[in-house]
């Protein structure tokens, strides 16, 4: 794992910066130890383990869903919530990745990069390959997703994986150059808290690129979304939310029911 990770992590207990020793990570200030298993650093303390509050969140913990995610789950989801035409127009996950990488402007910026709610790591690996000289951190709350991501990113020495909660990011203020947040806003309990955390960890000038769903175009989509606890966003809602928190230069792209947006911390 890239040792640069230690310089941007903060203690999940006392919030002090600078954890030490990648083989047995711990906080020198308060002594909290951090789990490390299968190449994934786990900053969620046993006493603060969050419980999944929706069906969608529970499904994301399943090993079967994690394994099938890219080939089956994700395309079906995009089709259901963004519409048949949109999934073709986006060009599958490859097309989405192209849009995200272009919006992040990886070649023009410095890392470190955070792939927030990285799932099984397809975007993490793509960012890792596009920014070979920078630290790329994939963070997710699901053990199962991170297990797949670890296999997939093994060849990239600049990629590190962390198990953590998007509502309480384990990074030092202003330590991240860009945040990629594909397809996850709609599953968070409190998206505004996640936006606040993204703002806090981005350095001034840092970029935030996310994607999510607007109101589902089909009746089936609407029913499934309600049953699974999947939230949808109006683009105007995202814009005003992010602007209120201080983000600048909000732009978005609508493809059917999918929204890909970008904003910058001034
Ligand atoms: C729909 S998947 C998106 C995965 C990937 N970004 C992609 O676009 O292929 C949503 C991911 O959000 C993660 N997630 C849900 N709640 C989270 C939280 N509170 N903190 C971090 N990740 C979370 C899930 O475990 C899941 O991997």
PDB file of N, CA and C and ligand atoms in Angstrom, residues 50 56-57 60-61 69-70 73-74 77 93 96 115-123 139-142 145 164-167 180-189 194 211, ligand 1:
ATOM      1  N   UNK A  50     -21.816   1.290  11.403  1.00  0.00           N
ATOM      2  CA  UNK A  50     -23.150   1.756  11.010  1.00  0.00           C
ATOM      3  C   UNK A  50     -24.051   0.597  10.583  1.00  0.00           C
ATOM      4  N   UNK A  56     -31.322  -1.271  -0.425  1.00  0.00           N
ATOM      5  CA  UNK A  56     -30.200  -1.067  -1.359  1.00  0.00           C
ATOM      6  C   UNK A  56     -28.864  -1.134  -0.601  1.00  0.00           C
ATOM      7  N   UNK A  57     -28.814  -0.500   0.565  1.00  0.00           N
ATOM      8  CA  UNK A  57     -27.559  -0.541   1.341  1.00  0.00           C
ATOM      9  C   UNK A  57     -27.229  -1.970   1.764  1.00  0.00           C
ATOM     10  N   UNK A  60     -25.774  -4.017  -1.061  1.00  0.00           N
ATOM     11  CA  UNK A  60     -24.390  -3.648  -1.390  1.00  0.00           C
ATOM     12  C   UNK A  60     -23.376  -4.374  -0.491  1.00  0.00           C
ATOM     13  N   UNK A  61     -23.872  -4.999   0.596  1.00  0.00           N
ATOM     14  CA  UNK A  61     -22.981  -5.744   1.501  1.00  0.00           C
ATOM     15  C   UNK A  61     -22.843  -7.198   1.042  1.00  0.00           C
ATOM     16  N   UNK A  69     -21.760  -7.226  -9.737  1.00  0.00           N
ATOM     17  CA  UNK A  69     -22.113  -5.808  -9.841  1.00  0.00           C
ATOM     18  C   UNK A  69     -21.870  -5.193 -11.232  1.00  0.00           C
ATOM     19  N   UNK A  70     -20.640  -5.279 -11.724  1.00  0.00           N
ATOM     20  CA  UNK A  70     -20.323  -4.568 -12.972  1.00  0.00           C
ATOM     21  C   UNK A  70     -21.025  -5.136 -14.191  1.00  0.00           C
ATOM     22  N   UNK A  73     -25.556  -6.141 -12.283  1.00  0.00           N
ATOM     23  CA  UNK A  73     -26.312  -5.254 -11.393  1.00  0.00           C
ATOM     24  C   UNK A  73     -26.312  -3.811 -11.890  1.00  0.00           C
ATOM     25  N   UNK A  74     -25.139  -3.306 -12.154  1.00  0.00           N
ATOM     26  CA  UNK A  74     -25.031  -1.890 -12.506  1.00  0.00           C
ATOM     27  C   UNK A  74     -25.763  -1.558 -13.814  1.00  0.00           C
ATOM     28  N   UNK A  77     -29.458  -1.547 -13.282  1.00  0.00           N
ATOM     29  CA  UNK A  77     -29.832  -0.394 -12.471  1.00  0.00           C
ATOM     30  C   UNK A  77     -29.898   0.886 -13.311  1.00  0.00           C
ATOM     31  N   UNK A  93     -20.479   1.316 -18.622  1.00  0.00           N
ATOM     32  CA  UNK A  93     -19.595   1.857 -17.584  1.00  0.00           C
ATOM     33  C   UNK A  93     -18.349   2.512 -18.206  1.00  0.00           C
ATOM     34  N   UNK A  96     -19.303   6.021 -19.127  1.00  0.00           N
ATOM     35  CA  UNK A  96     -19.432   6.835 -17.901  1.00  0.00           C
ATOM     36  C   UNK A  96     -18.057   7.196 -17.360  1.00  0.00           C
ATOM     37  N   UNK A 115     -11.782   8.006  -4.747  1.00  0.00           N
ATOM     38  CA  UNK A 115     -12.949   7.413  -5.401  1.00  0.00           C
ATOM     39  C   UNK A 115     -13.912   7.026  -4.279  1.00  0.00           C
ATOM     40  N   UNK A 116     -14.863   7.913  -4.044  1.00  0.00           N
ATOM     41  CA  UNK A 116     -15.744   7.780  -2.878  1.00  0.00           C
ATOM     42  C   UNK A 116     -16.900   6.829  -3.188  1.00  0.00           C
ATOM     43  N   UNK A 117     -17.062   5.836  -2.309  1.00  0.00           N
ATOM     44  CA  UNK A 117     -18.037   4.761  -2.534  1.00  0.00           C
ATOM     45  C   UNK A 117     -17.674   4.038  -3.818  1.00  0.00           C
ATOM     46  N   UNK A 118     -16.486   3.478  -3.787  1.00  0.00           N
ATOM     47  CA  UNK A 118     -15.864   2.923  -4.990  1.00  0.00           C
ATOM     48  C   UNK A 118     -16.480   1.620  -5.443  1.00  0.00           C
ATOM     49  N   UNK A 119     -17.309   0.981  -4.592  1.00  0.00           N
ATOM     50  CA  UNK A 119     -17.886  -0.303  -4.976  1.00  0.00           C
ATOM     51  C   UNK A 119     -16.786  -1.288  -5.328  1.00  0.00           C
ATOM     52  N   UNK A 120     -16.967  -2.087  -6.374  1.00  0.00           N
ATOM     53  CA  UNK A 120     -15.948  -3.092  -6.705  1.00  0.00           C
ATOM     54  C   UNK A 120     -14.730  -2.527  -7.444  1.00  0.00           C
ATOM     55  N   UNK A 121     -14.617  -1.210  -7.524  1.00  0.00           N
ATOM     56  CA  UNK A 121     -13.335  -0.615  -7.921  1.00  0.00           C
ATOM     57  C   UNK A 121     -13.091  -0.350  -9.396  1.00  0.00           C
ATOM     58  N   UNK A 122     -14.122  -0.396 -10.247  1.00  0.00           N
ATOM     59  CA  UNK A 122     -13.879  -0.160 -11.679  1.00  0.00           C
ATOM     60  C   UNK A 122     -13.349   1.261 -11.917  1.00  0.00           C
ATOM     61  N   UNK A 123     -13.971   2.253 -11.255  1.00  0.00           N
ATOM     62  CA  UNK A 123     -13.518   3.635 -11.431  1.00  0.00           C
ATOM     63  C   UNK A 123     -12.158   3.847 -10.737  1.00  0.00           C
ATOM     64  N   UNK A 139     -12.639   4.298  -1.408  1.00  0.00           N
ATOM     65  CA  UNK A 139     -13.259   4.139  -0.082  1.00  0.00           C
ATOM     66  C   UNK A 139     -14.682   3.636  -0.247  1.00  0.00           C
ATOM     67  N   UNK A 140     -15.038   2.668   0.551  1.00  0.00           N
ATOM     68  CA  UNK A 140     -16.405   2.146   0.541  1.00  0.00           C
ATOM     69  C   UNK A 140     -16.708   1.608   1.930  1.00  0.00           C
ATOM     70  N   UNK A 141     -18.011   1.378   2.178  1.00  0.00           N
ATOM     71  CA  UNK A 141     -18.397   0.866   3.498  1.00  0.00           C
ATOM     72  C   UNK A 141     -18.587  -0.651   3.473  1.00  0.00           C
ATOM     73  N   UNK A 142     -18.645  -1.215   2.256  1.00  0.00           N
ATOM     74  CA  UNK A 142     -18.975  -2.638   2.125  1.00  0.00           C
ATOM     75  C   UNK A 142     -17.719  -3.507   2.038  1.00  0.00           C
ATOM     76  N   UNK A 145     -17.696  -5.391  -1.380  1.00  0.00           N
ATOM     77  CA  UNK A 145     -17.277  -4.582  -2.532  1.00  0.00           C
ATOM     78  C   UNK A 145     -15.758  -4.375  -2.501  1.00  0.00           C
ATOM     79  N   UNK A 164     -14.563   2.839   5.057  1.00  0.00           N
ATOM     80  CA  UNK A 164     -14.945   3.986   5.880  1.00  0.00           C
ATOM     81  C   UNK A 164     -16.339   4.432   5.495  1.00  0.00           C
ATOM     82  N   UNK A 165     -16.817   5.443   6.217  1.00  0.00           N
ATOM     83  CA  UNK A 165     -18.169   5.961   5.993  1.00  0.00           C
ATOM     84  C   UNK A 165     -18.070   7.334   5.333  1.00  0.00           C
ATOM     85  N   UNK A 166     -18.807   7.499   4.227  1.00  0.00           N
ATOM     86  CA  UNK A 166     -18.775   8.769   3.500  1.00  0.00           C
ATOM     87  C   UNK A 166     -19.261   9.940   4.370  1.00  0.00           C
ATOM     88  N   UNK A 167     -20.033   9.631   5.425  1.00  0.00           N
ATOM     89  CA  UNK A 167     -20.549  10.704   6.297  1.00  0.00           C
ATOM     90  C   UNK A 167     -19.499  11.190   7.289  1.00  0.00           C
ATOM     91  N   UNK A 180     -14.077  11.594  -6.841  1.00  0.00           N
ATOM     92  CA  UNK A 180     -14.988  10.975  -7.792  1.00  0.00           C
ATOM     93  C   UNK A 180     -16.049  10.229  -6.980  1.00  0.00           C
ATOM     94  N   UNK A 181     -17.312  10.446  -7.310  1.00  0.00           N
ATOM     95  CA  UNK A 181     -18.388   9.891  -6.481  1.00  0.00           C
ATOM     96  C   UNK A 181     -19.490   9.373  -7.418  1.00  0.00           C
ATOM     97  N   UNK A 182     -19.155   8.231  -8.070  1.00  0.00           N
ATOM     98  CA  UNK A 182     -20.075   7.714  -9.096  1.00  0.00           C
ATOM     99  C   UNK A 182     -21.188   6.883  -8.475  1.00  0.00           C
ATOM    100  N   UNK A 183     -22.396   7.188  -8.876  1.00  0.00           N
ATOM    101  CA  UNK A 183     -23.555   6.338  -8.588  1.00  0.00           C
ATOM    102  C   UNK A 183     -23.777   5.978  -7.136  1.00  0.00           C
ATOM    103  N   UNK A 184     -23.592   6.910  -6.211  1.00  0.00           N
ATOM    104  CA  UNK A 184     -23.750   6.530  -4.802  1.00  0.00           C
ATOM    105  C   UNK A 184     -24.584   7.506  -3.972  1.00  0.00           C
ATOM    106  N   UNK A 185     -24.757   8.735  -4.448  1.00  0.00           N
ATOM    107  CA  UNK A 185     -25.474   9.737  -3.630  1.00  0.00           C
ATOM    108  C   UNK A 185     -26.844   9.251  -3.193  1.00  0.00           C
ATOM    109  N   UNK A 186     -27.492   8.517  -4.105  1.00  0.00           N
ATOM    110  CA  UNK A 186     -28.863   8.083  -3.844  1.00  0.00           C
ATOM    111  C   UNK A 186     -28.976   7.003  -2.776  1.00  0.00           C
ATOM    112  N   UNK A 187     -27.830   6.456  -2.308  1.00  0.00           N
ATOM    113  CA  UNK A 187     -27.929   5.440  -1.251  1.00  0.00           C
ATOM    114  C   UNK A 187     -27.533   5.984   0.124  1.00  0.00           C
ATOM    115  N   UNK A 188     -27.013   7.201   0.186  1.00  0.00           N
ATOM    116  CA  UNK A 188     -26.577   7.728   1.488  1.00  0.00           C
ATOM    117  C   UNK A 188     -27.766   8.109   2.367  1.00  0.00           C
ATOM    118  N   UNK A 189     -27.586   7.975   3.684  1.00  0.00           N
ATOM    119  CA  UNK A 189     -28.634   8.403   4.629  1.00  0.00           C
ATOM    120  C   UNK A 189     -28.769   9.917   4.619  1.00  0.00           C
ATOM    121  N   UNK A 194     -22.563  14.242   3.554  1.00  0.00           N
ATOM    122  CA  UNK A 194     -21.490  13.747   2.678  1.00  0.00           C
ATOM    123  C   UNK A 194     -20.897  14.921   1.892  1.00  0.00           C
ATOM    124  N   UNK A 211     -22.212  11.359  -9.788  1.00  0.00           N
ATOM    125  CA  UNK A 211     -23.324  11.012 -10.664  1.00  0.00           C
ATOM    126  C   UNK A 211     -24.396  10.348  -9.832  1.00  0.00           C
TER     127      UNK A 211
HETATM  128  C1  LIG B   1     -24.392   1.817  -6.458  1.00  0.00           C
HETATM  129  S1  LIG B   1     -22.798   1.494  -5.784  1.00  0.00           S
HETATM  130  C2  LIG B   1     -21.674   2.472  -6.773  1.00  0.00           C
HETATM  131  C3  LIG B   1     -20.307   1.844  -6.912  1.00  0.00           C
HETATM  132  C4  LIG B   1     -19.343   2.535  -7.873  1.00  0.00           C
HETATM  133  N1  LIG B   1     -19.043   3.875  -7.466  1.00  0.00           N
HETATM  134  C5  LIG B   1     -19.873   2.526  -9.291  1.00  0.00           C
HETATM  135  O1  LIG B   1     -20.352   3.569  -9.764  1.00  0.00           O
HETATM  136  O2  LIG B   1     -19.796   1.484  -9.928  1.00  0.00           O
HETATM  137  C6  LIG B   1     -22.925   2.419  -4.287  1.00  0.00           C
HETATM  138  C7  LIG B   1     -21.783   2.139  -3.322  1.00  0.00           C
HETATM  139  O3  LIG B   1     -21.941   3.026  -2.203  1.00  0.00           O
HETATM  140  C8  LIG B   1     -21.468   2.346  -1.061  1.00  0.00           C
HETATM  141  N2  LIG B   1     -21.981   3.023   0.154  1.00  0.00           N
HETATM  142  C9  LIG B   1     -23.249   3.056   0.634  1.00  0.00           C
HETATM  143  N3  LIG B   1     -23.303   3.773   1.774  1.00  0.00           N
HETATM  144  C10 LIG B   1     -22.036   4.218   2.011  1.00  0.00           C
HETATM  145  C11 LIG B   1     -21.450   5.020   3.039  1.00  0.00           C
HETATM  146  N4  LIG B   1     -22.174   5.498   4.057  1.00  0.00           N
HETATM  147  N5  LIG B   1     -20.130   5.279   2.979  1.00  0.00           N
HETATM  148  C12 LIG B   1     -19.366   4.775   1.966  1.00  0.00           C
HETATM  149  N6  LIG B   1     -19.865   4.034   0.961  1.00  0.00           N
HETATM  150  C13 LIG B   1     -21.180   3.747   0.972  1.00  0.00           C
HETATM  151  C14 LIG B   1     -22.028   0.932  -1.257  1.00  0.00           C
HETATM  152  O4  LIG B   1     -21.384  -0.015  -0.445  1.00  0.00           O
HETATM  153  C15 LIG B   1     -21.791   0.721  -2.753  1.00  0.00           C
HETATM  154  O5  LIG B   1     -20.549   0.118  -3.006  1.00  0.00           O
END
